[in-house]
PDB file of C-alpha atoms in Angstrom:
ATOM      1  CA  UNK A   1      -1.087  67.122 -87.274  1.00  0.00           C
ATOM      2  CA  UNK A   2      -3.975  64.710 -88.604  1.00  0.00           C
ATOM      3  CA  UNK A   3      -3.919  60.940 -87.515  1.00  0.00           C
ATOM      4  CA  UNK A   4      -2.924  60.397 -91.232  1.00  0.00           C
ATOM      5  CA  UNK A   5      -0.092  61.696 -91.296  1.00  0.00           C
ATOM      6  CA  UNK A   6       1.378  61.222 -88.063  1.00  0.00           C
ATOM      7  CA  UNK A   7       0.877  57.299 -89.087  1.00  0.00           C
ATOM      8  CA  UNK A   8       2.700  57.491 -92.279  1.00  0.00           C
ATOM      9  CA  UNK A   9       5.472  59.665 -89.846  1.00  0.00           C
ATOM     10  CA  UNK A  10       5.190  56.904 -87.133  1.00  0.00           C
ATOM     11  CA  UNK A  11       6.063  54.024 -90.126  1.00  0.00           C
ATOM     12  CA  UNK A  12       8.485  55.697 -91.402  1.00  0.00           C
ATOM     13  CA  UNK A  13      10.545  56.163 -88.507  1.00  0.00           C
ATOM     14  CA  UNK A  14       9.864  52.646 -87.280  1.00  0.00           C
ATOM     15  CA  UNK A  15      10.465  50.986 -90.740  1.00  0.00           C
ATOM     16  CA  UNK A  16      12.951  53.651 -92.614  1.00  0.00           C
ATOM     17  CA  UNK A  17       9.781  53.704 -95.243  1.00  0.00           C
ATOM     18  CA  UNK A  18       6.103  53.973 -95.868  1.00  0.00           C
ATOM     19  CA  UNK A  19       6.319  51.118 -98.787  1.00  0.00           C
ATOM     20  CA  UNK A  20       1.940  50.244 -97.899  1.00  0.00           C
ATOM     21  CA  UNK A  21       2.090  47.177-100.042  1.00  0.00           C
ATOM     22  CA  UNK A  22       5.101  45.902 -98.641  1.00  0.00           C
ATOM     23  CA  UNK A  23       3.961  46.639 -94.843  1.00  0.00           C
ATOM     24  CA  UNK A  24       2.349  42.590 -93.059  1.00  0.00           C
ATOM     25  CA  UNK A  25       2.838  43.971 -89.968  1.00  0.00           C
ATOM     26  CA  UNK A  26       2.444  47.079 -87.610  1.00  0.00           C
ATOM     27  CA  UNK A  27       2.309  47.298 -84.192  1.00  0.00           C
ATOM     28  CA  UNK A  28       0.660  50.932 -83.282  1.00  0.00           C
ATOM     29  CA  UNK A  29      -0.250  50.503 -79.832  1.00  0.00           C
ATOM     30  CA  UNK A  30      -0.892  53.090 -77.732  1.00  0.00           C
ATOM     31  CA  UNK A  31      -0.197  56.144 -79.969  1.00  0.00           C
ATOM     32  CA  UNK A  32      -2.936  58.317 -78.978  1.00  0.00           C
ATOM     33  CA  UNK A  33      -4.863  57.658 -82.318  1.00  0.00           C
ATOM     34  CA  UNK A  34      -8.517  58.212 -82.526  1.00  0.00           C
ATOM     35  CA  UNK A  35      -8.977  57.383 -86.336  1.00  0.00           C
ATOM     36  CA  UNK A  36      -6.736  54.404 -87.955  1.00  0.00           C
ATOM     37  CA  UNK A  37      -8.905  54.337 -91.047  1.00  0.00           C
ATOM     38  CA  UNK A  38      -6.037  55.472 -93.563  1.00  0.00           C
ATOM     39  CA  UNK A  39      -4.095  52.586 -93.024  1.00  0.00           C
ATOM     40  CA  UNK A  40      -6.346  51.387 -95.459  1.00  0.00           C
ATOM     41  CA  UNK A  41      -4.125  51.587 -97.803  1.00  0.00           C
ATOM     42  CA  UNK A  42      -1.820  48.820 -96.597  1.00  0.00           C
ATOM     43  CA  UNK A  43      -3.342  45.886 -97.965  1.00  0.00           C
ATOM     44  CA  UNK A  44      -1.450  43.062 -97.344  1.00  0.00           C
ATOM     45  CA  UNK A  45      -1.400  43.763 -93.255  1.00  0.00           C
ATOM     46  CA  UNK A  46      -1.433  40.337 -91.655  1.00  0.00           C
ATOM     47  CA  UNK A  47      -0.842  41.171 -88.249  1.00  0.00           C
ATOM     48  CA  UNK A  48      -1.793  44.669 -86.788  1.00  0.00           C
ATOM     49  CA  UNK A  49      -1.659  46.024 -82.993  1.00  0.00           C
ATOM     50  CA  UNK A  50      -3.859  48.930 -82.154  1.00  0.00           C
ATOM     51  CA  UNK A  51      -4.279  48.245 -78.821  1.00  0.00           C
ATOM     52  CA  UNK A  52      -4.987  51.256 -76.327  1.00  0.00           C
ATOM     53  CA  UNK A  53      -6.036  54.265 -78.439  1.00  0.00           C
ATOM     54  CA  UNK A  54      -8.766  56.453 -78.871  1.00  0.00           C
ATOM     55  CA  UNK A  55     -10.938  54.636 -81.839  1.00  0.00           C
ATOM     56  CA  UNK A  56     -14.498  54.696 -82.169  1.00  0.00           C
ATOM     57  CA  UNK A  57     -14.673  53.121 -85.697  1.00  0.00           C
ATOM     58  CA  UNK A  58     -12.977  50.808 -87.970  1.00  0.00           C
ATOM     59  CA  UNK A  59     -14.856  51.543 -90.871  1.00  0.00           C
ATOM     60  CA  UNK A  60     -12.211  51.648 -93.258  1.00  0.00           C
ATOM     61  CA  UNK A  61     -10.775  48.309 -92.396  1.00  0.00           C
ATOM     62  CA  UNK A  62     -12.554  46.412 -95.301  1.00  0.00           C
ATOM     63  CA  UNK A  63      -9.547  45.998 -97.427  1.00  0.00           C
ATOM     64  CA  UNK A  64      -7.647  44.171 -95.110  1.00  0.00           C
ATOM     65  CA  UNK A  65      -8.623  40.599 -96.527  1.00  0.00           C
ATOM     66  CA  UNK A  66      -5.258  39.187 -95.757  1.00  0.00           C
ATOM     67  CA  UNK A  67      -5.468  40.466 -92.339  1.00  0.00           C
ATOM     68  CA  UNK A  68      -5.431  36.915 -89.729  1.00  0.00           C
ATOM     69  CA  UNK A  69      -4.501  38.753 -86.763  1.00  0.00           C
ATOM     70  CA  UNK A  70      -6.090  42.086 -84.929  1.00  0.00           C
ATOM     71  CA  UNK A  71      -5.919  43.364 -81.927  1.00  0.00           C
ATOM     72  CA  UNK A  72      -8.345  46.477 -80.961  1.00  0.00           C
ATOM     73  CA  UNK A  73      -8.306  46.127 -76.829  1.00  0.00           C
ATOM     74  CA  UNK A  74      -9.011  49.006 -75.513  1.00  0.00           C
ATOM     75  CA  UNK A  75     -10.411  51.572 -77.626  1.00  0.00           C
ATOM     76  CA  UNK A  76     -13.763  53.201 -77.563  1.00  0.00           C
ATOM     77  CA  UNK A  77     -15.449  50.909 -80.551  1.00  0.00           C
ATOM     78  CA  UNK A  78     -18.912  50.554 -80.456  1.00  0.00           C
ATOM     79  CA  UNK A  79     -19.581  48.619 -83.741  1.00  0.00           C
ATOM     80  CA  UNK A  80     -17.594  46.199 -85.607  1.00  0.00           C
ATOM     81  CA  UNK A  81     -18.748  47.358 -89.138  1.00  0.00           C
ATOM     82  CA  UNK A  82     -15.684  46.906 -91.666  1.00  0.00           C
ATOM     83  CA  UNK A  83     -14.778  43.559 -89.943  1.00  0.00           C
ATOM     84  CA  UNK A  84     -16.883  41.628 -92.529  1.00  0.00           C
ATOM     85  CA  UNK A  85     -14.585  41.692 -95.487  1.00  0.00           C
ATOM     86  CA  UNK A  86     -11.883  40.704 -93.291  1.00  0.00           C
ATOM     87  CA  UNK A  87     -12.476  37.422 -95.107  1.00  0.00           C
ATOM     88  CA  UNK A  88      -8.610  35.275 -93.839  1.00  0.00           C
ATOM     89  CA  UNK A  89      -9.098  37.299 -89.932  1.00  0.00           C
ATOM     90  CA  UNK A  90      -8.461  34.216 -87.409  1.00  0.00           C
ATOM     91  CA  UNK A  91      -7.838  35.963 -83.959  1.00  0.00           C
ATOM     92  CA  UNK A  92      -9.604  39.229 -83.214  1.00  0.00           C
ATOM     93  CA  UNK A  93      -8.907  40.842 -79.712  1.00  0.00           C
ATOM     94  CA  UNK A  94     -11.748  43.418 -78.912  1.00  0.00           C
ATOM     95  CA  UNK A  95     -11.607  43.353 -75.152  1.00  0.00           C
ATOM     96  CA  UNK A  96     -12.217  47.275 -73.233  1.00  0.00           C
ATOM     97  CA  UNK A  97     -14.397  48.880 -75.564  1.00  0.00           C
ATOM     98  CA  UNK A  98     -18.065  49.488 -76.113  1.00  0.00           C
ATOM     99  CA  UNK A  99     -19.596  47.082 -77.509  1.00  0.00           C
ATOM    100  CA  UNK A 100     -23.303  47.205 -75.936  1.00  0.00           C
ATOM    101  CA  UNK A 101     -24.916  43.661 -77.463  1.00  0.00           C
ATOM    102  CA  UNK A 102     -25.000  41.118 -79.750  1.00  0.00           C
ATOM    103  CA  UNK A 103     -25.952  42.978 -82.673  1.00  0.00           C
ATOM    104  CA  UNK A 104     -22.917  44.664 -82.483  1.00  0.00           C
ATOM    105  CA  UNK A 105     -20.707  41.842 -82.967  1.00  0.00           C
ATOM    106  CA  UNK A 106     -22.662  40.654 -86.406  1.00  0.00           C
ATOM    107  CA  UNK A 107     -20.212  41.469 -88.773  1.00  0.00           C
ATOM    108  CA  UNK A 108     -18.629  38.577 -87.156  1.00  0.00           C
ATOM    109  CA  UNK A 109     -20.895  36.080 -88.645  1.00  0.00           C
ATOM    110  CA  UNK A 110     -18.919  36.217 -92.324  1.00  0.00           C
ATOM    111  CA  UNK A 111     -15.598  35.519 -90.651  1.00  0.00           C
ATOM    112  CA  UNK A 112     -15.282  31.611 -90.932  1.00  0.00           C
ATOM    113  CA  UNK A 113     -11.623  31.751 -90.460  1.00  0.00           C
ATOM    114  CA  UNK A 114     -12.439  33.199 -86.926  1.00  0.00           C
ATOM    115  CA  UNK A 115     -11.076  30.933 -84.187  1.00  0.00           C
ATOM    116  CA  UNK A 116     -10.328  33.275 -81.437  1.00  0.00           C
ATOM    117  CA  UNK A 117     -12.216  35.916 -80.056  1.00  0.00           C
ATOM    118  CA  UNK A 118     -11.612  38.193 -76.916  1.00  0.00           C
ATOM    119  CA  UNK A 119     -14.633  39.868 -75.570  1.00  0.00           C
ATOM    120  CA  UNK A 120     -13.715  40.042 -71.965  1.00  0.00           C
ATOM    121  CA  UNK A 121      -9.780  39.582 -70.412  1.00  0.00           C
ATOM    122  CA  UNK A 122     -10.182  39.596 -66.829  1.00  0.00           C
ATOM    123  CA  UNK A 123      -6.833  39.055 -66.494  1.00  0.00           C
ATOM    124  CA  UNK A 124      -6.585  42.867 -67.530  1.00  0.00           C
ATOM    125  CA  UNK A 125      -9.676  44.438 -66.038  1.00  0.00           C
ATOM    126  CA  UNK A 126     -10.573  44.699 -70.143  1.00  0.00           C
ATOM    127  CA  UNK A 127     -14.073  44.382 -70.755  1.00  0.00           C
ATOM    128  CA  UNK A 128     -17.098  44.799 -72.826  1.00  0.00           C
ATOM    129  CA  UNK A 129     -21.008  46.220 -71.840  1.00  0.00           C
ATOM    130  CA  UNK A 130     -22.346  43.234 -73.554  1.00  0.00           C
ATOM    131  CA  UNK A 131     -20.305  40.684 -71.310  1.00  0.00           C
ATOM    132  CA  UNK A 132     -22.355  41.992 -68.623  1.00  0.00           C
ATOM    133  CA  UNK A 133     -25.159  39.193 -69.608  1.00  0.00           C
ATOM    134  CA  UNK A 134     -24.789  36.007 -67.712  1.00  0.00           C
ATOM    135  CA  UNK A 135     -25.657  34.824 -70.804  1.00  0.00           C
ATOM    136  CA  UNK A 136     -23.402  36.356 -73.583  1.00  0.00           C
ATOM    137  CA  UNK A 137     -21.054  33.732 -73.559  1.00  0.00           C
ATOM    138  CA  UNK A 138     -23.312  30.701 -74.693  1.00  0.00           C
ATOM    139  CA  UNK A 139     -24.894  33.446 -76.627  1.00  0.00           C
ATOM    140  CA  UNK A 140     -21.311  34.059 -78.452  1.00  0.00           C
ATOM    141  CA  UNK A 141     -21.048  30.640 -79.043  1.00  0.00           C
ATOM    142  CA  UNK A 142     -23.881  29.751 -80.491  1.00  0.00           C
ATOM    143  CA  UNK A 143     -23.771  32.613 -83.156  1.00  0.00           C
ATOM    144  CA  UNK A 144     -20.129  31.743 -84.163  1.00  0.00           C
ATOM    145  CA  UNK A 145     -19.816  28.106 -83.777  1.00  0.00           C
ATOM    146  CA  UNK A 146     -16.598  27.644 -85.360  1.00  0.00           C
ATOM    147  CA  UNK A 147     -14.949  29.620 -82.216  1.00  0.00           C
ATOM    148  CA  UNK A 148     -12.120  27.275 -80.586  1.00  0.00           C
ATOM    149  CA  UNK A 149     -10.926  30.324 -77.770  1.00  0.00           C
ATOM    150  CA  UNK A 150     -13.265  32.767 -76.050  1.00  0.00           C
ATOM    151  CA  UNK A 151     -12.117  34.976 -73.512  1.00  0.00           C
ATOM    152  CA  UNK A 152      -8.365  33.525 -73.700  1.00  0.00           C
ATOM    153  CA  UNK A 153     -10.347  29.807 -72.269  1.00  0.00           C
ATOM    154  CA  UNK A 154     -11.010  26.689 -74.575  1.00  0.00           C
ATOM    155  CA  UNK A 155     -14.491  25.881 -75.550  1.00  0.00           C
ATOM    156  CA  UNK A 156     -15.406  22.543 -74.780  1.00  0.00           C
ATOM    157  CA  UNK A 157     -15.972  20.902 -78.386  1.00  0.00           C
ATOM    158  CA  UNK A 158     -13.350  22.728 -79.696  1.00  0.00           C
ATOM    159  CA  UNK A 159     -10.631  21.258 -77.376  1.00  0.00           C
ATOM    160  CA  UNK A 160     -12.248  18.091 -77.261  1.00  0.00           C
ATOM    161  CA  UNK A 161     -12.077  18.166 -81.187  1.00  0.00           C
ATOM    162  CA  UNK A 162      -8.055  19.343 -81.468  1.00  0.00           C
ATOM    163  CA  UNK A 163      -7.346  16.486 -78.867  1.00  0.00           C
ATOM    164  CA  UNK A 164      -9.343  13.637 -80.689  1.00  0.00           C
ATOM    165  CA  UNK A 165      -7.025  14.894 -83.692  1.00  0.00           C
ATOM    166  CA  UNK A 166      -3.654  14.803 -81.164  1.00  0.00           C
ATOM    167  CA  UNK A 167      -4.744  11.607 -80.215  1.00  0.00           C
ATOM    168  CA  UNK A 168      -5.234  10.288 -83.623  1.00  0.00           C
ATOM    169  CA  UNK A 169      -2.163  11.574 -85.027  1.00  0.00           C
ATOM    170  CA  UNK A 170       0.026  10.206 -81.776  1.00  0.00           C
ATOM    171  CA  UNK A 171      -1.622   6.574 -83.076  1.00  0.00           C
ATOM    172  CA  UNK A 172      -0.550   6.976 -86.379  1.00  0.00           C
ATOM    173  CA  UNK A 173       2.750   8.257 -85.393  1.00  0.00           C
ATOM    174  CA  UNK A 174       3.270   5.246 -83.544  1.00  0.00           C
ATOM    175  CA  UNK A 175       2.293   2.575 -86.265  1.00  0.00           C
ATOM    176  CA  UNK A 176       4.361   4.515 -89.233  1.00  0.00           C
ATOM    177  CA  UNK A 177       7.414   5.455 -86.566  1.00  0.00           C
ATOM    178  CA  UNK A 178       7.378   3.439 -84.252  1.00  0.00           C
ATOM    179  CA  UNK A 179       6.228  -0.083 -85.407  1.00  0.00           C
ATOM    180  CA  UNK A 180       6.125  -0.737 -89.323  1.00  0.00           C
ATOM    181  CA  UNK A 181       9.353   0.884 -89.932  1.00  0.00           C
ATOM    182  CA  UNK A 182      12.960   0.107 -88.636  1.00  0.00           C
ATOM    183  CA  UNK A 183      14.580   2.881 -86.053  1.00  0.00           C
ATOM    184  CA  UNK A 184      16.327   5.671 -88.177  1.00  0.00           C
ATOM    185  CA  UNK A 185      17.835   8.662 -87.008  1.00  0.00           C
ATOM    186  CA  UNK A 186      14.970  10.315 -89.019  1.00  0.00           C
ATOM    187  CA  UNK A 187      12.412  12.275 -87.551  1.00  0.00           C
ATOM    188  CA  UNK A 188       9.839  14.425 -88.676  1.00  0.00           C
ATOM    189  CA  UNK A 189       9.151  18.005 -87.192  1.00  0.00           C
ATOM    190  CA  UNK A 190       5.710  18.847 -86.287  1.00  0.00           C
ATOM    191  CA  UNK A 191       3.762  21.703 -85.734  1.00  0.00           C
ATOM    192  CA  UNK A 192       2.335  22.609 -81.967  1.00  0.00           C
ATOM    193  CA  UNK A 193      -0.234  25.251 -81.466  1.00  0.00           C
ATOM    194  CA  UNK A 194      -0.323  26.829 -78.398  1.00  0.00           C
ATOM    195  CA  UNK A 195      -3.385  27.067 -75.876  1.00  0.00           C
ATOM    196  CA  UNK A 196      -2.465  31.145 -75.342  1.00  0.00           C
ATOM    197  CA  UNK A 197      -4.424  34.226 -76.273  1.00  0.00           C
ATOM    198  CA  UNK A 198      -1.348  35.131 -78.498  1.00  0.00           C
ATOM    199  CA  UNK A 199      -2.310  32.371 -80.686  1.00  0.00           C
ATOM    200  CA  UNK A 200       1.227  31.212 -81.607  1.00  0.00           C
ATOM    201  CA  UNK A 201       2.469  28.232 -83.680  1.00  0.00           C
ATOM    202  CA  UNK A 202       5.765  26.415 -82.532  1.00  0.00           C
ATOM    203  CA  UNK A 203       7.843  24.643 -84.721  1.00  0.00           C
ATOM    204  CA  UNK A 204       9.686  22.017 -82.735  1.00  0.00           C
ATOM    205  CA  UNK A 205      12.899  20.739 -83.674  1.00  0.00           C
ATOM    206  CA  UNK A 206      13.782  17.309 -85.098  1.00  0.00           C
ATOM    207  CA  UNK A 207      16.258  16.815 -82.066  1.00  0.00           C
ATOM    208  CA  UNK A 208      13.308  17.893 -79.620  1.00  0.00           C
ATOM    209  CA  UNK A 209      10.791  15.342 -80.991  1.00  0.00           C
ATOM    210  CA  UNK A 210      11.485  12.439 -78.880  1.00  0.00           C
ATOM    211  CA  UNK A 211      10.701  14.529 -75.400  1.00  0.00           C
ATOM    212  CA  UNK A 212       7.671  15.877 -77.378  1.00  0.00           C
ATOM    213  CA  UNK A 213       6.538  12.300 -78.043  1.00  0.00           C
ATOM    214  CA  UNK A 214       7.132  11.101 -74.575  1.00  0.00           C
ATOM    215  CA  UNK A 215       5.355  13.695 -72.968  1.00  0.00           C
ATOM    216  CA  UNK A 216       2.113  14.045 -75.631  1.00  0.00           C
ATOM    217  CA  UNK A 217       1.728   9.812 -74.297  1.00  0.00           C
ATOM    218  CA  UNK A 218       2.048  10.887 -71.000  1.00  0.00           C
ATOM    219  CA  UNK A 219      -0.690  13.382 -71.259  1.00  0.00           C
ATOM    220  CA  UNK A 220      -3.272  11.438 -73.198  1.00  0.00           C
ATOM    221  CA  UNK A 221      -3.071   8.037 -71.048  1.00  0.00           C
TER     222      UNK A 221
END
């Protein structure tokens, strides 16, 4: 049975249909694939797993331009071609394969959504030939400077950036809030992002604001 159709077969049975427009997320990991390329034809993917398989290529992934989330640990990929019309990708998890050098990860260089990238999780044992530079890291940076997460770790600027926003919102929070208007049982709910190679947002509750509050002082003092 070809990798094509055992995908459609593998949908199906997950989802109770193979509707490819209507499919924004898939979660194929380890399935024993060694070409994904015909999922092509889901175009509106926003999330897609392919972790552990057997893929050497993702050439066909150019028409995933809503695509913000992929995750490709542990394949065998040695290039990244068909990343660059991934125009909306924000996290892309490419940890355990074979990419051999900087070249490699070039396609990269269109992605200016592209805020997380995982070249090396040694939490996993998952690596790359290229991370074997004592260099490739300030090498990574410097090629894709909008980065905020490398290797599941904060950069510097970028954390130091997303905290002189906390901080900034926490002071206006406590002039609109807290001193020019009266108490009300009103409050508004915000939006955390978590520090976590997952990449999650968590919407916190108007009843869980307060404790929020408290601690964000706490932590910025």
């Amino acid at each position: 049975m070809s990798d094509s159709k055992s995908l459609v077969d593998i949908v199906k049975h997950e989802q109770g249909h193979f509707d490819a427009e209507r499919i924004l997320f898939l979660d194929l990991n380890s399935r024993n694939l060694t070409d994904a390329n015909c999922l092509s034809i889901c175009r509106n993917l926003i999330i897609l797993n392919l972790n552990n398989n057997n893929l050497n290529n993702i050439r066909g992934f150019g028409t995933f331009t809503q695509l913000q989330k992929l995750s490709l640990a542990q394949n065998q990929i040695h290039s990244l071609d068909g990343l660059q019309s991934c125009e909306n990708l924000e996290s892309l998890n490419v940890a355990g394969n074979n990419l051999t050098g900087l070249k490699s990860l070039a396609p990269l260089l269109h992605l200016t959504h592209l805020r997380s990238l995982c070249l090396n999780d040694r939490q996993n044992n998952l690596t790359n030939p290229l991370c074997n530079s004592s260099s490739y890291q300030k090498d990574v940076k410097n090629n894709l400077p909008n980065l905020d997460i490398l290797d599941n770790e904060w950069l510097g600027q970028g954390f130091q950036e997303r905290l002189s926003s906390l901080e900034s919102a926490i002071e206006q929070l406590e002039t609109s809030n807290y001193k020019s208007k009266p108490m009300t049982n009103e409050k508004p709910t915000i939006i955390v992002t978590q520090a976590t190679s997952s990449d999650r947002s968590i919407h916190i509750a108007n009843d869980e604001y307060d404790e929020l509050f408290q601690s964000i002082q706490m932590l910025v003092k």
